[in-house]
Coordinates of C-alpha atoms in Angstrom, one line a residue:
Chain A
M1 CA 95.7 137.8 118.1
H2 CA 97.1 135.7 115.3
L3 CA 97.1 131.9 115.7
T4 CA 98.7 129.6 113.3
V5 CA 98.7 125.8 113.2
K6 CA 100.6 123.5 110.9
P7 CA 99.4 121.3 109.4
V8 CA 95.7 122.1 109.3
L9 CA 94.8 119.1 107.2
C10 CA 95.4 115.5 108.0
I11 CA 94.4 112.7 105.8
T12 CA 93.4 109.2 106.8
D13 CA 92.4 106.1 104.8
K14 CA 92.0 102.4 105.3
R15 CA 95.7 101.7 105.8
T16 CA 96.2 104.7 108.0
P17 CA 93.0 105.1 110.0
S18 CA 94.3 107.8 112.3
C19 CA 96.6 110.8 112.1
D20 CA 99.7 110.5 114.3
M21 CA 101.1 114.0 113.9
T22 CA 102.9 116.7 115.6
F23 CA 101.0 120.0 115.3
L24 CA 103.1 123.1 115.5
V25 CA 101.0 125.9 117.1
F26 CA 102.2 129.5 117.0
W27 CA 100.5 132.6 118.3
Q28 CA 101.3 136.2 118.3
S29 CA 99.5 139.2 120.0
E30 CA 100.0 142.9 119.7
Q31 CA 99.8 143.2 123.5
S32 CA 101.6 141.4 126.2
G33 CA 99.3 139.5 128.5
Y34 CA 98.0 136.3 130.0
Y35 CA 97.0 133.9 127.2
C36 CA 96.1 130.3 127.2
L37 CA 96.0 127.7 124.4
F38 CA 93.2 125.2 124.4
N39 CA 92.0 122.4 122.1
D40 CA 89.0 120.2 121.9
F41 CA 90.5 117.3 123.8
D42 CA 90.9 118.8 127.2
E43 CA 89.0 121.3 129.3
A44 CA 92.3 122.4 130.8
P45 CA 94.5 124.5 128.6
L46 CA 97.4 122.9 126.8
R47 CA 99.5 125.8 128.1
C48 CA 99.3 129.3 129.4
W49 CA 101.7 132.2 129.0
T50 CA 102.0 135.2 131.2
E51 CA 103.2 138.7 130.1
T52 CA 104.1 137.4 126.7
Q53 CA 103.3 138.6 123.1
S54 CA 104.0 135.3 121.3
G55 CA 104.3 131.6 122.0
E56 CA 104.9 128.3 120.3
L57 CA 104.0 124.8 121.1
S58 CA 104.5 121.4 119.5
D59 CA 101.6 119.1 120.2
K60 CA 102.0 115.5 119.3
R61 CA 98.6 113.9 118.9
T62 CA 96.7 111.0 117.4
V63 CA 93.4 112.1 115.9
Q64 CA 90.6 110.6 113.8
S65 CA 88.3 113.6 113.4
D66 CA 88.3 117.4 113.1
F67 CA 89.3 119.4 116.1
S68 CA 90.3 123.0 117.0
Y69 CA 92.9 125.0 118.8
W70 CA 92.0 128.3 120.3
M71 CA 93.4 131.1 122.4
T72 CA 91.9 132.9 125.2
D73 CA 93.1 135.5 127.7
D74 CA 92.4 135.2 131.4
D75 CA 88.7 135.1 130.6
I76 CA 88.2 131.6 129.0
Q77 CA 85.0 132.8 127.4
S78 CA 86.9 135.3 125.4
L79 CA 87.8 133.5 122.2
L80 CA 90.7 135.5 120.7
A81 CA 91.5 133.2 117.8
V82 CA 90.6 129.7 116.7
V83 CA 92.1 127.4 114.1
R84 CA 90.3 124.2 113.0
V85 CA 92.4 121.2 112.0
E86 CA 90.5 119.0 109.5
V87 CA 90.9 115.3 109.4
L88 CA 89.9 114.2 105.9
R89 CA 88.9 110.6 105.5
M90 CA 89.6 109.4 102.0
D91 CA 88.2 105.9 102.2
T92 CA 84.7 104.8 102.9
D93 CA 82.9 102.1 104.9
D94 CA 80.9 101.2 101.8
R95 CA 83.1 98.4 100.3
R96 CA 81.5 98.8 96.8
R97 CA 82.4 102.4 96.7
R98 CA 85.9 101.8 97.9
R99 CA 86.6 98.8 95.7
R100 CA 85.1 100.2 92.5
T101 CA 87.7 101.8 90.3
R102 CA 86.1 104.1 87.9
H103 CA 86.4 104.3 84.2
V104 CA 90.0 104.6 82.9
W105 CA 89.8 108.3 82.3
D106 CA 88.1 109.3 85.5
I107 CA 90.5 111.4 87.5
L108 CA 88.8 112.4 90.7
Chain B
M1 CA 113.1 126.6 141.5
K2 CA 111.5 129.3 143.7
T3 CA 110.6 131.4 140.8
T4 CA 109.1 128.4 139.0
S5 CA 107.0 127.5 142.0
A6 CA 105.8 131.0 142.4
V7 CA 104.7 131.4 138.8
A8 CA 102.9 128.0 139.0
L9 CA 101.1 129.2 142.1
L10 CA 100.1 132.5 140.5
M11 CA 98.8 130.6 137.5
L12 CA 96.9 128.3 139.7
L13 CA 95.3 131.2 141.5
A14 CA 94.6 133.2 138.3
S15 CA 93.2 130.3 136.4
P16 CA 89.5 129.4 136.4
P17 CA 88.6 126.3 138.4
C18 CA 88.5 124.1 135.4
F19 CA 92.2 124.9 134.7
A20 CA 93.3 124.0 138.2
E21 CA 94.2 120.4 137.5
Q22 CA 96.3 121.3 134.5
A23 CA 97.8 124.4 135.9
S24 CA 99.5 122.6 138.7
S25 CA 101.7 120.9 136.1
N26 CA 102.2 124.0 133.9
K27 CA 105.7 125.3 133.7
P28 CA 106.5 129.0 133.4
P29 CA 106.6 130.4 129.8
S30 CA 109.9 129.9 128.1
A31 CA 111.3 131.0 124.8
G32 CA 111.8 127.5 123.6
V33 CA 109.2 125.2 122.1
S34 CA 107.4 123.0 124.6
V35 CA 106.2 119.6 123.5
V36 CA 102.9 118.2 124.7
T37 CA 102.3 114.5 123.9
Q38 CA 98.9 113.0 124.0
S39 CA 97.6 109.9 122.2
G40 CA 93.9 110.0 123.0
T41 CA 91.8 110.0 119.9
A42 CA 89.0 112.5 119.3
A43 CA 86.6 109.6 119.0
A44 CA 87.7 108.1 122.3
Q45 CA 87.4 111.4 124.2
G46 CA 84.2 112.2 122.5
Q47 CA 84.8 115.9 122.3
A48 CA 85.9 116.6 118.8
Q49 CA 83.5 116.6 115.9
A50 CA 82.2 113.2 114.9
Q51 CA 82.4 112.1 111.3
P52 CA 79.2 113.0 109.5
E53 CA 77.2 110.1 108.0
E54 CA 78.3 109.3 104.5
S55 CA 76.0 110.6 101.8
R56 CA 74.7 108.0 99.3
W57 CA 75.7 110.5 96.6
R58 CA 79.2 111.1 95.3
L59 CA 79.5 114.2 93.2
G60 CA 82.6 115.8 91.8
I61 CA 84.0 117.7 88.9
G62 CA 87.5 117.9 87.4
L63 CA 88.7 120.8 85.4
G64 CA 91.9 121.0 83.5
Y65 CA 93.5 119.8 80.3
G66 CA 94.2 116.4 78.9
L67 CA 94.3 114.5 75.7
R68 CA 93.7 110.9 74.7
S69 CA 95.2 109.8 71.4
N70 CA 92.9 108.3 68.8
P71 CA 94.2 105.1 67.2
L72 CA 91.9 105.4 64.2
V73 CA 93.1 106.8 60.8
Q74 CA 91.8 110.1 59.8
S75 CA 90.8 110.9 63.3
D76 CA 91.3 113.6 65.9
D77 CA 92.7 113.1 69.4
I78 CA 90.1 113.4 72.2
P79 CA 90.6 116.5 74.3
I80 CA 89.6 116.3 78.0
F81 CA 88.6 119.5 79.7
V82 CA 86.0 118.3 82.2
D83 CA 85.5 115.1 84.1
I84 CA 82.2 114.7 85.9
D85 CA 81.8 112.2 88.7
I86 CA 78.2 111.3 89.5
A87 CA 77.5 108.2 91.6
W88 CA 74.8 107.0 93.9
F89 CA 75.1 103.9 96.2
G90 CA 71.9 102.5 97.7
E91 CA 71.6 99.4 99.9
R92 CA 72.1 97.0 96.9
L93 CA 71.5 99.1 93.8
F94 CA 74.0 101.7 92.6
F95 CA 74.7 104.0 89.7
D96 CA 78.3 104.9 89.1
N97 CA 79.1 107.2 86.1
G98 CA 77.0 105.3 83.6
D99 CA 77.2 101.9 85.3
F100 CA 74.0 100.6 86.8
G101 CA 74.6 97.8 89.3
L102 CA 72.9 95.4 91.7
T103 CA 75.2 94.0 94.4
L104 CA 74.7 90.3 95.1
V105 CA 77.5 89.6 97.5
D106 CA 79.4 92.1 99.6
N107 CA 81.7 90.8 102.4
E108 CA 85.2 91.3 103.6
F109 CA 86.6 89.1 100.8
V110 CA 84.7 90.1 97.7
T111 CA 82.0 92.4 96.3
A112 CA 80.0 90.8 93.5
S113 CA 77.6 92.8 91.4
V114 CA 75.6 92.5 88.2
V115 CA 76.4 95.6 86.2
G116 CA 75.0 97.2 83.1
R117 CA 77.1 99.6 81.1
A118 CA 77.9 101.1 77.7
N119 CA 81.0 99.8 75.8
S120 CA 83.9 102.2 75.9
D121 CA 85.4 101.2 72.5
R122 CA 82.8 103.4 70.7
V123 CA 84.4 106.6 72.0
F124 CA 87.1 106.7 69.3
F125 CA 84.6 106.7 66.5
G126 CA 83.0 110.0 67.4
K127 CA 86.1 111.9 66.3
T128 CA 86.7 110.7 62.7
D129 CA 86.9 112.7 59.5
T130 CA 85.8 112.1 56.0
R131 CA 88.4 112.9 53.3
F132 CA 89.1 112.4 49.6
V133 CA 92.2 110.4 49.2
T134 CA 94.4 109.5 46.2
V135 CA 96.2 106.6 47.9
D136 CA 94.6 103.7 49.8
L137 CA 95.4 103.0 53.4
A138 CA 98.3 100.7 52.3
G139 CA 99.9 103.6 50.5
Q140 CA 99.1 102.4 47.0
P141 CA 97.9 105.0 44.5
L142 CA 94.3 105.0 43.4
S143 CA 93.1 105.3 39.9
Q144 CA 90.9 108.3 41.0
A145 CA 90.3 110.2 44.2
A146 CA 88.0 108.3 46.5
E147 CA 86.0 109.3 49.5
L148 CA 87.4 107.6 52.7
T149 CA 85.0 107.5 55.5
I150 CA 85.7 105.6 58.7
P151 CA 82.8 103.3 59.4
D152 CA 80.4 104.5 62.1
R153 CA 80.0 102.3 65.2
D154 CA 77.3 102.3 67.9
Y155 CA 77.5 102.1 71.6
A156 CA 76.7 98.6 72.9
V157 CA 74.8 98.0 76.1
E158 CA 76.5 95.3 78.0
L159 CA 75.5 93.3 81.0
G160 CA 77.9 91.4 83.2
L161 CA 79.4 90.3 86.5
E162 CA 81.8 92.4 88.4
L163 CA 84.1 90.9 91.2
L164 CA 86.0 93.4 93.4
A165 CA 88.4 92.8 96.2
D166 CA 90.8 94.9 98.1
G167 CA 93.2 94.7 101.0
R168 CA 96.7 95.8 102.1
W169 CA 97.9 94.1 99.0
G170 CA 96.0 96.5 96.7
Q171 CA 92.8 96.3 94.8
L172 CA 91.6 93.9 92.2
Q173 CA 88.8 94.1 89.6
L174 CA 87.6 91.3 87.5
T175 CA 84.7 91.8 85.1
A176 CA 83.0 89.9 82.4
F177 CA 80.5 91.7 80.1
H178 CA 78.3 90.5 77.3
D179 CA 76.5 92.6 74.8
V180 CA 72.7 92.5 75.4
S181 CA 71.8 95.2 72.8
G182 CA 72.5 93.1 69.7
T183 CA 75.2 95.6 68.7
H184 CA 78.2 93.3 68.5
D185 CA 77.0 90.1 70.3
G186 CA 80.4 89.7 71.8
Y187 CA 81.9 89.7 75.2
E188 CA 84.9 91.1 77.2
I189 CA 86.8 89.9 80.2
H190 CA 88.7 92.5 82.0
F191 CA 91.3 92.3 84.8
D192 CA 92.9 95.2 86.6
Y193 CA 95.2 95.5 89.6
G194 CA 96.1 98.7 91.4
Y195 CA 98.1 99.7 94.5
G196 CA 98.0 103.1 96.1
W197 CA 100.5 104.8 98.4
R198 CA 99.6 107.7 100.5
N199 CA 101.8 110.2 102.2
Q200 CA 99.4 112.6 103.8
R201 CA 98.3 115.0 101.0
W202 CA 100.1 113.0 98.3
Y203 CA 98.6 109.9 96.7
I204 CA 100.1 107.8 93.9
E205 CA 98.4 104.8 92.4
P206 CA 99.9 102.7 89.6
S207 CA 97.6 100.1 88.0
F208 CA 97.7 97.8 85.1
G209 CA 95.6 95.1 83.5
L210 CA 94.4 93.1 80.6
S211 CA 91.2 92.9 78.6
Y212 CA 90.2 90.0 76.5
K213 CA 87.9 91.0 73.6
S214 CA 86.0 88.3 71.9
E215 CA 86.0 88.0 68.1
D216 CA 82.5 89.4 67.7
L217 CA 83.3 92.4 69.8
N218 CA 86.7 93.0 68.2
N219 CA 85.4 92.6 64.7
Y220 CA 82.4 94.9 65.2
Y221 CA 84.6 97.8 66.3
W222 CA 87.8 97.2 64.4
G223 CA 86.7 95.1 61.4
V224 CA 85.6 96.6 58.0
R225 CA 82.5 94.9 56.6
P226 CA 82.2 94.2 52.8
D227 CA 79.5 96.9 52.5
E228 CA 81.8 99.4 54.2
S229 CA 84.9 98.6 52.0
S230 CA 85.9 100.6 49.0
D231 CA 88.9 101.2 46.8
A232 CA 90.4 103.3 49.6
L233 CA 89.3 101.1 52.5
P234 CA 89.8 97.3 52.2
G235 CA 87.6 94.9 54.0
Y236 CA 89.0 93.4 57.2
Q237 CA 87.9 90.6 59.6
A238 CA 89.2 90.9 63.1
G239 CA 89.6 88.0 65.5
S240 CA 89.7 88.0 69.2
G241 CA 92.6 89.6 71.2
V242 CA 93.9 90.9 74.4
N243 CA 94.5 94.6 75.2
A244 CA 97.0 95.6 77.8
H245 CA 96.7 98.8 79.8
A246 CA 98.7 100.7 82.5
R247 CA 97.9 103.8 84.4
L248 CA 99.6 106.1 86.8
A249 CA 97.6 108.6 88.9
L250 CA 99.1 111.2 91.2
R251 CA 97.0 113.4 93.4
Y252 CA 97.7 116.2 95.8
Q253 CA 94.9 117.0 98.3
I254 CA 94.8 120.8 98.6
N255 CA 92.0 120.9 101.1
R256 CA 88.8 119.0 102.0
R257 CA 87.2 119.8 98.6
W258 CA 90.0 120.5 96.1
A259 CA 92.7 118.3 94.8
F260 CA 95.2 118.5 92.0
A261 CA 95.5 115.5 89.8
L262 CA 97.9 114.2 87.2
V263 CA 97.0 111.1 85.3
G264 CA 98.9 109.2 82.5
E265 CA 97.6 106.2 80.7
F266 CA 98.8 103.8 78.1
E267 CA 96.7 101.1 76.3
N268 CA 98.0 98.7 73.8
L269 CA 95.4 97.4 71.3
N270 CA 95.4 93.7 70.6
D271 CA 97.1 92.4 67.4
E272 CA 93.8 91.9 65.6
A273 CA 92.6 95.4 66.2
A274 CA 96.1 96.8 65.4
A275 CA 96.1 95.1 62.1
S276 CA 92.9 96.7 61.0
P277 CA 93.1 99.2 58.1
I278 CA 91.2 101.8 60.1
V279 CA 93.9 101.7 62.9
A280 CA 96.9 104.0 62.5
D281 CA 98.5 103.5 65.9
R282 CA 98.0 100.5 68.2
D283 CA 99.1 102.5 71.3
V284 CA 96.6 104.8 72.9
L285 CA 98.2 107.4 75.1
G286 CA 96.7 109.9 77.3
Y287 CA 97.2 112.4 80.1
F288 CA 95.3 114.8 82.2
A289 CA 96.4 117.6 84.6
G290 CA 93.8 119.5 86.5
F291 CA 91.9 120.3 89.6
G292 CA 89.2 118.2 91.1
Y293 CA 86.4 119.5 93.3
R294 CA 84.2 117.2 95.5
F295 CA 80.8 118.5 96.4

């Protein structure tokens, strides 16, 4: 089972505190079968496919922290593939840290 | 329609109980891309990973290549291969890459801190050469070859007040520092404004500002005292002046830890510093391209 999610990194900051994105999920298996796609937000699958070797889904979502997509077969305990989407927060709640610009040659 | 209903029923039956609610609305697989739209945030649903508590430490390293021009005569440009970021922020005390601070006020409008630091003008004087010359710095021939040494300058420890503010309009920094080490006995007032734009992984931030350098400060670093002057190096008394600077930083976030950064900077030395015999070029230019890693 091969599972691909794009993008896998979403960046937030003070002006954009959450990611409003469409995640394109693609999976492919060597064998046809019954497969379901889950994520961290719902106990129910986003979608299930029957007698299929591949599938694609576009998932529009607003997120503020890391989450995962994963595939199972008809046994939901069987984790066939998982992809983690990272939400990277570039700002900080510490105002000093956020407001301080570093020395002129600091680049990080 | 019959086929659709049959497949939906099969899926309902085949699905574990926790799927039942969703399965009733599942459509049969199709070749096209299906779109699922949900707007619940991870935080609201409480299922995705919560943000870890922020560490008081900020550690990072930048590796790449850059250069900062040296405005002094008989000097070498300053190469930049590594940039290390070490900072610690306590409740009120902080250390930020050589700056020690005590925050007095911190609210939504302004952050005011008392800060101690080392003056940055000294950095140019660490890359100077000593040469024997047959003409002076004005281009006039000398009667005999003379040793020309750029006077050495010390780091000054400065103490001052820092005012910071930010908002949707950008970020503002206003600082006033005075020498407390008896090195130059002068002061500097610095203003900087920056505005950043982000488009997911890309971030671009232009900034610009002015720095007023008092006569004592300017003269210590850019003047030539009588005991330092020679046939090749005339004495010089520098007055106060205003430096201008501008900077453009571009960053691409590769993943959680790594980023690629491009930085270009320009600083225009004030008239009094630029007129010094030890200054060859009043414009200080620099750039850096490299990769940054956050621990």
